[in-house]
mmCIF file with all atom_site columns, C-alpha atoms in Angstrom:
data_model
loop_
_atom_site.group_PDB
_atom_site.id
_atom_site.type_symbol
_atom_site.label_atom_id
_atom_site.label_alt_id
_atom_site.label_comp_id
_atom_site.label_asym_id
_atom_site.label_entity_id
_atom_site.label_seq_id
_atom_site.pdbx_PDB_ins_code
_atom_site.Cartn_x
_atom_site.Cartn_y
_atom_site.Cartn_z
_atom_site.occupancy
_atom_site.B_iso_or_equiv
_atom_site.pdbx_formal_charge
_atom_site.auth_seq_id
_atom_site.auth_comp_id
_atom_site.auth_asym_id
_atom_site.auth_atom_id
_atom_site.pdbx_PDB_model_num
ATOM 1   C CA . UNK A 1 1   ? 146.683 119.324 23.742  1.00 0.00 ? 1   UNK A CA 1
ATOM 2   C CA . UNK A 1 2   ? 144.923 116.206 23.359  1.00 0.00 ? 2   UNK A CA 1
ATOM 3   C CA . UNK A 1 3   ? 143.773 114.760 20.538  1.00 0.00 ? 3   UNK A CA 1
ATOM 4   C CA . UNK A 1 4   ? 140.417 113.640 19.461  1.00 0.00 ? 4   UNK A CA 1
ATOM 5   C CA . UNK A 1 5   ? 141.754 109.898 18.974  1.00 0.00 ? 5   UNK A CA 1
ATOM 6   C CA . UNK A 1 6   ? 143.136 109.746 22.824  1.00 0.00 ? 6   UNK A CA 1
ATOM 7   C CA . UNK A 1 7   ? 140.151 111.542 24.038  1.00 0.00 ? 7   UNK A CA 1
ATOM 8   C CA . UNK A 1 8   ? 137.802 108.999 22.431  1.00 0.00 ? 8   UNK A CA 1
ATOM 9   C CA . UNK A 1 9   ? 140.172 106.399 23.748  1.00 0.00 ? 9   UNK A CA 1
ATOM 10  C CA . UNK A 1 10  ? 140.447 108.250 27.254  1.00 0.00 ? 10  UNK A CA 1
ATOM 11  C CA . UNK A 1 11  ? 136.299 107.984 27.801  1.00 0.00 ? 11  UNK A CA 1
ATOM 12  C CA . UNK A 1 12  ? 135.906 104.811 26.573  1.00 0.00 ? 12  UNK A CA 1
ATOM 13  C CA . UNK A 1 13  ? 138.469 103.665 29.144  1.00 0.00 ? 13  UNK A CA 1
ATOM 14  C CA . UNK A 1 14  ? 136.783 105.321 31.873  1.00 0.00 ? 14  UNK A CA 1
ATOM 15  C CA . UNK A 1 15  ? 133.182 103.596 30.440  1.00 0.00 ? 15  UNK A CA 1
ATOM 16  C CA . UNK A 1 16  ? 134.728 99.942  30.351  1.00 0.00 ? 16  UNK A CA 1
ATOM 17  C CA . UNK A 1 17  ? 135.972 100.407 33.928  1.00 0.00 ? 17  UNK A CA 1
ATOM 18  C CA . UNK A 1 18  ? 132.452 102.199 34.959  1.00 0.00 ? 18  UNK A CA 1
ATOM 19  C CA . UNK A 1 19  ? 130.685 99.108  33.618  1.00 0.00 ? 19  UNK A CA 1
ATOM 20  C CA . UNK A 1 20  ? 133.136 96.689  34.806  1.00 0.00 ? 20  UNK A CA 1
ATOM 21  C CA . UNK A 1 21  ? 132.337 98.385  38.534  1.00 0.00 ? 21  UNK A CA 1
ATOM 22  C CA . UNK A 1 22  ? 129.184 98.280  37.996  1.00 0.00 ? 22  UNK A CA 1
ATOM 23  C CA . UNK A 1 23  ? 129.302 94.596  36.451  1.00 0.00 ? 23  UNK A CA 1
ATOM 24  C CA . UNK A 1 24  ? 130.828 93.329  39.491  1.00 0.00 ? 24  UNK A CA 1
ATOM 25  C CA . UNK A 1 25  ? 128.794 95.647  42.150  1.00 0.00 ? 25  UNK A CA 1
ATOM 26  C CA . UNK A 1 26  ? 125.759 93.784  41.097  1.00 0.00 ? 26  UNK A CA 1
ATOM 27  C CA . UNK A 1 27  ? 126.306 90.215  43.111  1.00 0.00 ? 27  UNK A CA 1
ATOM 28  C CA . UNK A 1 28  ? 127.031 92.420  46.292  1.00 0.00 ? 28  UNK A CA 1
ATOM 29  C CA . UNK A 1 29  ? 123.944 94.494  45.087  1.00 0.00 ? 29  UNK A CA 1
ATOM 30  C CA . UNK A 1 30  ? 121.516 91.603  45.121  1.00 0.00 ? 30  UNK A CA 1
ATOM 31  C CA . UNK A 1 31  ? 123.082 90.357  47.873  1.00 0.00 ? 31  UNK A CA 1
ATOM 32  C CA . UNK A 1 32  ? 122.671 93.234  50.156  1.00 0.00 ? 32  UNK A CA 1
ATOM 33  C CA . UNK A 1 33  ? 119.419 93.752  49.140  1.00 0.00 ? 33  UNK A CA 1
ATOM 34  C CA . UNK A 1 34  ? 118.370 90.129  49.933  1.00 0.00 ? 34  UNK A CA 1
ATOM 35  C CA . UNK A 1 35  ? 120.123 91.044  53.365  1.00 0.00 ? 35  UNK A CA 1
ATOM 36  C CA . UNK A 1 36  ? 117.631 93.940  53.353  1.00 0.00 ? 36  UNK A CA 1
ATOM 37  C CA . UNK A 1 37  ? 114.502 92.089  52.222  1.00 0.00 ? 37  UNK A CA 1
ATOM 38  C CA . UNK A 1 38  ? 115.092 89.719  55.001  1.00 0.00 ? 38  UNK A CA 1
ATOM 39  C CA . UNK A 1 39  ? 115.738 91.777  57.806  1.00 0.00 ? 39  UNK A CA 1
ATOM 40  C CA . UNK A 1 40  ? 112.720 93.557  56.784  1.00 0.00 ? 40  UNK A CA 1
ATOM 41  C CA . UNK A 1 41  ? 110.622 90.464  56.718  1.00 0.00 ? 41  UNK A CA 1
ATOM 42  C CA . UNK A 1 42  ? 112.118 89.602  59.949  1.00 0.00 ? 42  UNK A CA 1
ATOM 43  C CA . UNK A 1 43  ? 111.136 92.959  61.458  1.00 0.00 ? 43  UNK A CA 1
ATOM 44  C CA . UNK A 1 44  ? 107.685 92.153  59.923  1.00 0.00 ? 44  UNK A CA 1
ATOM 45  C CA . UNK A 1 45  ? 107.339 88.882  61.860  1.00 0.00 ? 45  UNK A CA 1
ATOM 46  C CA . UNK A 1 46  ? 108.361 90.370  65.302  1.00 0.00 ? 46  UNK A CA 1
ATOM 47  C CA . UNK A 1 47  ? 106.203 92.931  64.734  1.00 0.00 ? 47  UNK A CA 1
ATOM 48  C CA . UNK A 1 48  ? 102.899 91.241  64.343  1.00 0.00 ? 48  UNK A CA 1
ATOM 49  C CA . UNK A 1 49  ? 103.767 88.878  67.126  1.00 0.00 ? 49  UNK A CA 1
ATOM 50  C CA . UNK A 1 50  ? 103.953 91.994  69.224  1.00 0.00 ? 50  UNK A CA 1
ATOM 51  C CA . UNK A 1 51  ? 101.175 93.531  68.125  1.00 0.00 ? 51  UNK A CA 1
ATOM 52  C CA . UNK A 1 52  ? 99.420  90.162  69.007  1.00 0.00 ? 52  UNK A CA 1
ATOM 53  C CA . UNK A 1 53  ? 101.015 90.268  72.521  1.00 0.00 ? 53  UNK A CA 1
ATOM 54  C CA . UNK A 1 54  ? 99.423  93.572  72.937  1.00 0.00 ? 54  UNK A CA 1
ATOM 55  C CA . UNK A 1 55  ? 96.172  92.829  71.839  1.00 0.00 ? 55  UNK A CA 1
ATOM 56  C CA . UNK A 1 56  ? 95.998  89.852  74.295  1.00 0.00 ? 56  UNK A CA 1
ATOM 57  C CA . UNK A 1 57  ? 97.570  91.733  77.030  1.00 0.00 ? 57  UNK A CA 1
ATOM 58  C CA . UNK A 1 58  ? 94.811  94.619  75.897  1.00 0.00 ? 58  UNK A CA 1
ATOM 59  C CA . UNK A 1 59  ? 92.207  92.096  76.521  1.00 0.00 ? 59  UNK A CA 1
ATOM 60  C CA . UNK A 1 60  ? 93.590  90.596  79.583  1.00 0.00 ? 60  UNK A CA 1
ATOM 61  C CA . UNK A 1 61  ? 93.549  94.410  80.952  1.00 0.00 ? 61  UNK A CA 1
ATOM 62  C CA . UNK A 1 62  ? 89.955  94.614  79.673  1.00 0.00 ? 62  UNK A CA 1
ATOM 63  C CA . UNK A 1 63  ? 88.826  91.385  81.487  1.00 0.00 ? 63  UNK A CA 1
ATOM 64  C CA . UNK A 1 64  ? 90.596  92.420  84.816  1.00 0.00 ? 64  UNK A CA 1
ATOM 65  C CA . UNK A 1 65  ? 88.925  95.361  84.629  1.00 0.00 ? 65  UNK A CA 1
ATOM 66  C CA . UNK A 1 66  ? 85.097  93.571  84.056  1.00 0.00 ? 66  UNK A CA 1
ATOM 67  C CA . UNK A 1 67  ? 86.255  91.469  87.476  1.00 0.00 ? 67  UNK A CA 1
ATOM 68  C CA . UNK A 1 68  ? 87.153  94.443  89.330  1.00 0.00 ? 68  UNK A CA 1
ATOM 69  C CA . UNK A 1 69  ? 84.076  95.923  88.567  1.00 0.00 ? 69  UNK A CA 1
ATOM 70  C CA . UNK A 1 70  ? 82.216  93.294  89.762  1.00 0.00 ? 70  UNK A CA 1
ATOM 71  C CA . UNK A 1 71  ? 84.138  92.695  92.898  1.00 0.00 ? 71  UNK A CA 1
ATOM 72  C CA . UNK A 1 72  ? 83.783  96.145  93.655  1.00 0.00 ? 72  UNK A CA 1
ATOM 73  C CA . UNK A 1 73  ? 79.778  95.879  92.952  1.00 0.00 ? 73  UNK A CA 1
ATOM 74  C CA . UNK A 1 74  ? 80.229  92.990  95.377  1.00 0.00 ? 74  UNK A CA 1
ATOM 75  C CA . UNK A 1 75  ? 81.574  94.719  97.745  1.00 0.00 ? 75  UNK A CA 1
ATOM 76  C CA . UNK A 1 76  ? 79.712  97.694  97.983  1.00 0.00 ? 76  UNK A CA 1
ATOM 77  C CA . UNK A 1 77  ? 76.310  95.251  97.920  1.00 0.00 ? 77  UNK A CA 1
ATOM 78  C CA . UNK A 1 78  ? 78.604  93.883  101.447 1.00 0.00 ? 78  UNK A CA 1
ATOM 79  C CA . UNK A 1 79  ? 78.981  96.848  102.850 1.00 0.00 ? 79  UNK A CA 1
ATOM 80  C CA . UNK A 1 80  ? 75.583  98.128  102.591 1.00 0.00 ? 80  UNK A CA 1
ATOM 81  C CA . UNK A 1 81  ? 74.416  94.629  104.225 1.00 0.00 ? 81  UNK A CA 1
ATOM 82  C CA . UNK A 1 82  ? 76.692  95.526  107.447 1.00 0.00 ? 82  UNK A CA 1
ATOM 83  C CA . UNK A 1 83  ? 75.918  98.529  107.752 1.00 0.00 ? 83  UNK A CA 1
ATOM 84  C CA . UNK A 1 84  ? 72.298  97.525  107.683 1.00 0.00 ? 84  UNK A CA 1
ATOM 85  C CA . UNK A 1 85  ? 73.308  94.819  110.041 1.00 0.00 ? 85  UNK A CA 1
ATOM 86  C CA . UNK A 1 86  ? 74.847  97.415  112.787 1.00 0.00 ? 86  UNK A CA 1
ATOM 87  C CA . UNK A 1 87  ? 71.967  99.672  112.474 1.00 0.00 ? 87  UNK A CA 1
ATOM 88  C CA . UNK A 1 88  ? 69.396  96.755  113.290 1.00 0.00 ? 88  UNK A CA 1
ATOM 89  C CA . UNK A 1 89  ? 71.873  95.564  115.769 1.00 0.00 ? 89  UNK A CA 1
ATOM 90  C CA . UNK A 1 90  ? 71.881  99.143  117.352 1.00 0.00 ? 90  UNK A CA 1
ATOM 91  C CA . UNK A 1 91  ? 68.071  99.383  117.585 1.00 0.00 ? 91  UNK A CA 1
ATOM 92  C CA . UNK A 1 92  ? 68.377  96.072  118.902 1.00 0.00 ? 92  UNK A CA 1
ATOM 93  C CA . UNK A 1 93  ? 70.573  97.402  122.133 1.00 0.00 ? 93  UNK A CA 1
ATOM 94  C CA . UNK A 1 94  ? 68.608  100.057 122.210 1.00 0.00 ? 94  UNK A CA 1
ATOM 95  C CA . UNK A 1 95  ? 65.160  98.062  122.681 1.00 0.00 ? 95  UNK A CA 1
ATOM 96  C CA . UNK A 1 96  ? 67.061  95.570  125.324 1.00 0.00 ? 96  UNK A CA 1
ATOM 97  C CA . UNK A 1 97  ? 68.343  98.893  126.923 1.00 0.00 ? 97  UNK A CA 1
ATOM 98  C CA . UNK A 1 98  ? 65.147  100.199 127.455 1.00 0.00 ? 98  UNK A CA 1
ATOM 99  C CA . UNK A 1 99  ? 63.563  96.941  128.311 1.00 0.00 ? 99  UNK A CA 1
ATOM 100 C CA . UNK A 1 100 ? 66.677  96.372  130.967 1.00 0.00 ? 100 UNK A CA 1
ATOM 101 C CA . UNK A 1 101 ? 65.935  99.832  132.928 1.00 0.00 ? 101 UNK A CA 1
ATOM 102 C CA . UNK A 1 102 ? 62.446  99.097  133.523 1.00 0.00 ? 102 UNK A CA 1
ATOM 103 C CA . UNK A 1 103 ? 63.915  95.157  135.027 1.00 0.00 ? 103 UNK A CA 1
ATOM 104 C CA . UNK A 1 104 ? 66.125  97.227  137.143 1.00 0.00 ? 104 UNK A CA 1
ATOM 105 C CA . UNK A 1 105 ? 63.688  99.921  138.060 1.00 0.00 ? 105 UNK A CA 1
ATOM 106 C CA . UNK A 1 106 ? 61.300  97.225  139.002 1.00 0.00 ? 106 UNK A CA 1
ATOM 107 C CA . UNK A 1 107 ? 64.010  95.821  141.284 1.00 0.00 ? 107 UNK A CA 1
ATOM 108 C CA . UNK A 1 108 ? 64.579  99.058  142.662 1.00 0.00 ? 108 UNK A CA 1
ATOM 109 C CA . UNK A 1 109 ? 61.266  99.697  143.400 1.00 0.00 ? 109 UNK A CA 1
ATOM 110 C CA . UNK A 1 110 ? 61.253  96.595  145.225 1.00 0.00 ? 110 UNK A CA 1
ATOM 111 C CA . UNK A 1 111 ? 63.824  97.772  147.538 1.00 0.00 ? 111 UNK A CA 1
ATOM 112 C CA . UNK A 1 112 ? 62.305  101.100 148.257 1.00 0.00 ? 112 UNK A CA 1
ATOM 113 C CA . UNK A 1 113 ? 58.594  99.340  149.223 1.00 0.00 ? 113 UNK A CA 1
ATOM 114 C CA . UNK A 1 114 ? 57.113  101.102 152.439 1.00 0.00 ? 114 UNK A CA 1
ATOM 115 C CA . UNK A 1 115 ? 56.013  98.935  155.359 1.00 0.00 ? 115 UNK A CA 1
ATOM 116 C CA . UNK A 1 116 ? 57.135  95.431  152.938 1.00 0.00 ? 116 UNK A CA 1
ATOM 117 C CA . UNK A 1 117 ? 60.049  93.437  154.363 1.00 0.00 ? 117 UNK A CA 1
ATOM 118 C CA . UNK A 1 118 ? 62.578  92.920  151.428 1.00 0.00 ? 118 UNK A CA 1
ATOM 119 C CA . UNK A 1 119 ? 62.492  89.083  150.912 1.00 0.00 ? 119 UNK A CA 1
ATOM 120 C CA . UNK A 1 120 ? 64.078  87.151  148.073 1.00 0.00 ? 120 UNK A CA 1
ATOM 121 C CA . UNK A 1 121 ? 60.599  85.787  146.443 1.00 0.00 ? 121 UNK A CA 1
ATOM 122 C CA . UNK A 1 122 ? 60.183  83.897  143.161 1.00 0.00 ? 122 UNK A CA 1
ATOM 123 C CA . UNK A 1 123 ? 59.314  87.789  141.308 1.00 0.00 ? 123 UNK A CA 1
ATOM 124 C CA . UNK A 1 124 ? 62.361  88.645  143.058 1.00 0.00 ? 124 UNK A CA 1
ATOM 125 C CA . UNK A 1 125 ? 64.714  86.002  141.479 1.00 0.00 ? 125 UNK A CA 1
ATOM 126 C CA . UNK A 1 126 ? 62.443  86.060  138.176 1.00 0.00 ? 126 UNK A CA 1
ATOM 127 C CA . UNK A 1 127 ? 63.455  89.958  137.675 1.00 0.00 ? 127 UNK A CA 1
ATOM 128 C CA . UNK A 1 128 ? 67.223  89.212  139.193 1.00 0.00 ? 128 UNK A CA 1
ATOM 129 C CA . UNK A 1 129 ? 67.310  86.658  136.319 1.00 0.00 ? 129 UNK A CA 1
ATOM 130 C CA . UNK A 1 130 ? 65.666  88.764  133.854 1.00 0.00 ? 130 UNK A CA 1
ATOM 131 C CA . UNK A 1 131 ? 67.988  91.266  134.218 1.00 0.00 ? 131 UNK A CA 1
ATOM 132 C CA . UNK A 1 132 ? 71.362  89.230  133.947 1.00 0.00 ? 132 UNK A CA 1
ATOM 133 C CA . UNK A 1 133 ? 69.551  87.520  130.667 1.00 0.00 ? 133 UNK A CA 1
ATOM 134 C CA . UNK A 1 134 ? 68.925  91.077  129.275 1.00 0.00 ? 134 UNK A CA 1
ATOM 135 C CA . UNK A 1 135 ? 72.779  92.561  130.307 1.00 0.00 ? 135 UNK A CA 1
ATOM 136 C CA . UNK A 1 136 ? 73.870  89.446  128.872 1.00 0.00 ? 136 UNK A CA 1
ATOM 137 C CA . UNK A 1 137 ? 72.015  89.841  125.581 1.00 0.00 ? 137 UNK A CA 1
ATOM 138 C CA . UNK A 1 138 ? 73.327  93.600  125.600 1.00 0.00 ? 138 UNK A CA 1
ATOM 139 C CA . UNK A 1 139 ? 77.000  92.410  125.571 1.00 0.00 ? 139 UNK A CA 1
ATOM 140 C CA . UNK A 1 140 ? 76.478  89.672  122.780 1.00 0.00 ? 140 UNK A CA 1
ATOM 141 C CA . UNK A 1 141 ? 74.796  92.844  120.619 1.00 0.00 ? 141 UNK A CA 1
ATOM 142 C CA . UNK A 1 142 ? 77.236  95.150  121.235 1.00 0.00 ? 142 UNK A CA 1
ATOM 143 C CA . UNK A 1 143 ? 80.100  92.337  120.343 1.00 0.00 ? 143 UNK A CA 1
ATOM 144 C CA . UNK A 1 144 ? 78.447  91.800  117.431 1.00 0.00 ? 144 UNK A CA 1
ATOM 145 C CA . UNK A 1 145 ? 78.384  95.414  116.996 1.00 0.00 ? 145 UNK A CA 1
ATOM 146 C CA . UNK A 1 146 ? 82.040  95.184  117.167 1.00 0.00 ? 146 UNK A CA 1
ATOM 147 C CA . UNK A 1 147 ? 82.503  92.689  114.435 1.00 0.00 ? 147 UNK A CA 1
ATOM 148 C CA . UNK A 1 148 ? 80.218  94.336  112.485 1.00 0.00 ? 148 UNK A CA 1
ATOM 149 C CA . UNK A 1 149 ? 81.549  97.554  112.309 1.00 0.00 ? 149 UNK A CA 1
ATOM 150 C CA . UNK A 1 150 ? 85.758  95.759  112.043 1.00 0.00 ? 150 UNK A CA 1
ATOM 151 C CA . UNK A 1 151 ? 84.156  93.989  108.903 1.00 0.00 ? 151 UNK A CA 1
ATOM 152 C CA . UNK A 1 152 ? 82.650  97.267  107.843 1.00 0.00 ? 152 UNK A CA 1
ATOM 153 C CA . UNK A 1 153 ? 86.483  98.861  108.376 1.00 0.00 ? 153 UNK A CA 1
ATOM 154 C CA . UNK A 1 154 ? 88.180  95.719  106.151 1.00 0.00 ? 154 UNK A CA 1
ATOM 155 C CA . UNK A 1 155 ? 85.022  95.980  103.711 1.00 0.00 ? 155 UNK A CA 1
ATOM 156 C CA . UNK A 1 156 ? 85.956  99.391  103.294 1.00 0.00 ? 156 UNK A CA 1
ATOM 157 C CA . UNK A 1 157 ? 89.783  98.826  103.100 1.00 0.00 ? 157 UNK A CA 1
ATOM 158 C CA . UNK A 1 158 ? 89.240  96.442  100.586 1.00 0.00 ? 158 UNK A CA 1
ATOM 159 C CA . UNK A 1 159 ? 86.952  98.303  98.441  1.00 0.00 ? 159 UNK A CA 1
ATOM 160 C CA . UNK A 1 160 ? 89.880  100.978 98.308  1.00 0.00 ? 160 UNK A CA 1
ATOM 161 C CA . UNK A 1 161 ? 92.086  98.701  96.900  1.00 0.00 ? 161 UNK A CA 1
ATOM 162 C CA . UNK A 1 162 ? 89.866  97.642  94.389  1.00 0.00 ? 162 UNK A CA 1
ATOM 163 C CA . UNK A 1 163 ? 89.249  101.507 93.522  1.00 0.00 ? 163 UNK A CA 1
ATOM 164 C CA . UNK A 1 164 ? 93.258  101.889 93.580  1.00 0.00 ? 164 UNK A CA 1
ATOM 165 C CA . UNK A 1 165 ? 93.776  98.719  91.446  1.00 0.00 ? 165 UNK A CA 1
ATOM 166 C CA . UNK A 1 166 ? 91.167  99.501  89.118  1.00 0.00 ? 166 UNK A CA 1
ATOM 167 C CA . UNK A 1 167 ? 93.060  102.800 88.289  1.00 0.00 ? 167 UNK A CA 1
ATOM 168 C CA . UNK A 1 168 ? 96.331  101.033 87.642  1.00 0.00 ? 168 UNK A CA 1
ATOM 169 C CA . UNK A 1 169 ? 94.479  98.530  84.858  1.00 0.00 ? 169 UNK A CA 1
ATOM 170 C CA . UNK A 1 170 ? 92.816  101.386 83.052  1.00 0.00 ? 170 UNK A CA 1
ATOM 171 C CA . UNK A 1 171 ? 96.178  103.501 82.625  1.00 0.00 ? 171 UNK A CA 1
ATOM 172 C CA . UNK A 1 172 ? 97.924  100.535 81.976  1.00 0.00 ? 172 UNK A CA 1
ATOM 173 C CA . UNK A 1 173 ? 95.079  99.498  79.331  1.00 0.00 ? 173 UNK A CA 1
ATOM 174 C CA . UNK A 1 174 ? 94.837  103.021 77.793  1.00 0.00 ? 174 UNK A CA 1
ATOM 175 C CA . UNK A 1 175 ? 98.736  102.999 77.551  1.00 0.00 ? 175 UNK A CA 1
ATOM 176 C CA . UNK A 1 176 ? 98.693  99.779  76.026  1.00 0.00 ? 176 UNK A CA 1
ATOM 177 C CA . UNK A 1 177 ? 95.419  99.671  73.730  1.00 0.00 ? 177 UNK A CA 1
ATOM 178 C CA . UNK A 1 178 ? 96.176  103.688 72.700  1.00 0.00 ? 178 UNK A CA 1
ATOM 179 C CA . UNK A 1 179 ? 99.673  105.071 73.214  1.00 0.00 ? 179 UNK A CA 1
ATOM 180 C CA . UNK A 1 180 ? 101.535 101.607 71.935  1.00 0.00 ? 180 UNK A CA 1
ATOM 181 C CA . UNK A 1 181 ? 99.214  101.097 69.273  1.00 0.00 ? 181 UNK A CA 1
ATOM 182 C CA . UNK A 1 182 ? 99.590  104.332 68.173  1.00 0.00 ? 182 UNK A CA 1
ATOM 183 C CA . UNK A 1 183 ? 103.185 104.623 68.038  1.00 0.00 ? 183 UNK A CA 1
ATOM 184 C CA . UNK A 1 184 ? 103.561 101.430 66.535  1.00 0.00 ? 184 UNK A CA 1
ATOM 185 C CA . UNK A 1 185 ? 101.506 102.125 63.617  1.00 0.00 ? 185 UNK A CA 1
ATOM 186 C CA . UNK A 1 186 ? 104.144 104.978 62.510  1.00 0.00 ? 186 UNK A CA 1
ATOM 187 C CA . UNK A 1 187 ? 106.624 101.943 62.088  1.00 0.00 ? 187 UNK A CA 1
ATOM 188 C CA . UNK A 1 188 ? 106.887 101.675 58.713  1.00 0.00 ? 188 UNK A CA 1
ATOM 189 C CA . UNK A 1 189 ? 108.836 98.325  57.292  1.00 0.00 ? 189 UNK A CA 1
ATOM 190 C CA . UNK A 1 190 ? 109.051 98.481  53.609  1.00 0.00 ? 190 UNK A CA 1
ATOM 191 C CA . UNK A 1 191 ? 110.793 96.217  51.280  1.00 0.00 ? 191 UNK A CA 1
ATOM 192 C CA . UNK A 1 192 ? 113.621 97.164  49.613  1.00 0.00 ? 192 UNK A CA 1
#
């Protein structure tokens, strides 16, 4: 058995070496928790100057996005000019066409005239030109037709890679300006 002296003497033993640990935890304690405090103000830092890295890259996104929208406005304005363009250059073609068979009827009718010797006149050579000014004329349309209508392809093409382009900035705005945001607002640094 033990007795009431050795007991007494037993606990306060065990309470001079509980305060001596605790005595001499203290430095590493404070220092630990300085190491916390720290590293916590540290995570604070980097954190705003991400969050301000996202919020310019947000509004980069957004102001990409305003001049793709307005390129594509532009662009749309361009193609509806062309395709303006090859419709009035079409009814052009067609009015030269129409004007150019009558030239060459008029020739041919020339040919076919009953009891009339066929003679190279000045109406003659008039028409003959006429006709080679209006075929001529037909070509340069229908180039231009050509042009018009490649420009209307590459118009086209790049209004396509606006539309595709556009898409990319808006997920890659609503990622950033939602799902980041979002996420990093759970982060929680507290101070210890």
């Amino acid at each position: 058995m033990i007795s009431m002296i050795e007991w007494d003497c037993f606990t306060s033993d065990i309470i001079t070496k509980a305060d001596k640990v605790l005595v001499d935890g203290r430095p590493i304690r404070a220092f630990f928790d300085k190491c916390l405090n720290k590293m916590t103000e540290d995570l604070k830092v980097q954190s705003d100057i991400v969050n301000q890295a996202i919020r310019l890259r947000v509004d980069e996104y957004e102001q990409m996005i305003e001049n793709l929208n307005k390129q594509k406005t532009e662009t749309i304005d361009k193609i509806n000019q062309v395709q303006i363009t090859i419709d009035n250059l079409v009814k052009a073609v067609d009015d030269k066409q129409s004007h150019l068979a009558i030239a060459h009827t008029r020739l041919l009718n020339r040919t076919r005239r009953e009891g009339i010797e066929l003679c190279r006149d000045e109406v003659e050579v008039q028409l003959y030109d006429e006709v080679l000014e209006l075929e001529n004329n037909v070509k340069g349309l229908k180039k231009m037709i050509a042009e018009s209508v490649e420009c209307l392809r590459r118009l086209k093409q790049v209004s396509t890679r606006i539309d595709i382009q556009l898409q990319i900035k808006k997920n890659s705005l609503r990622i950033d300006n939602e799902l980041c945001f979002e996420q990093r607002k759970r982060v929680n640094y507290s101070f210890y």
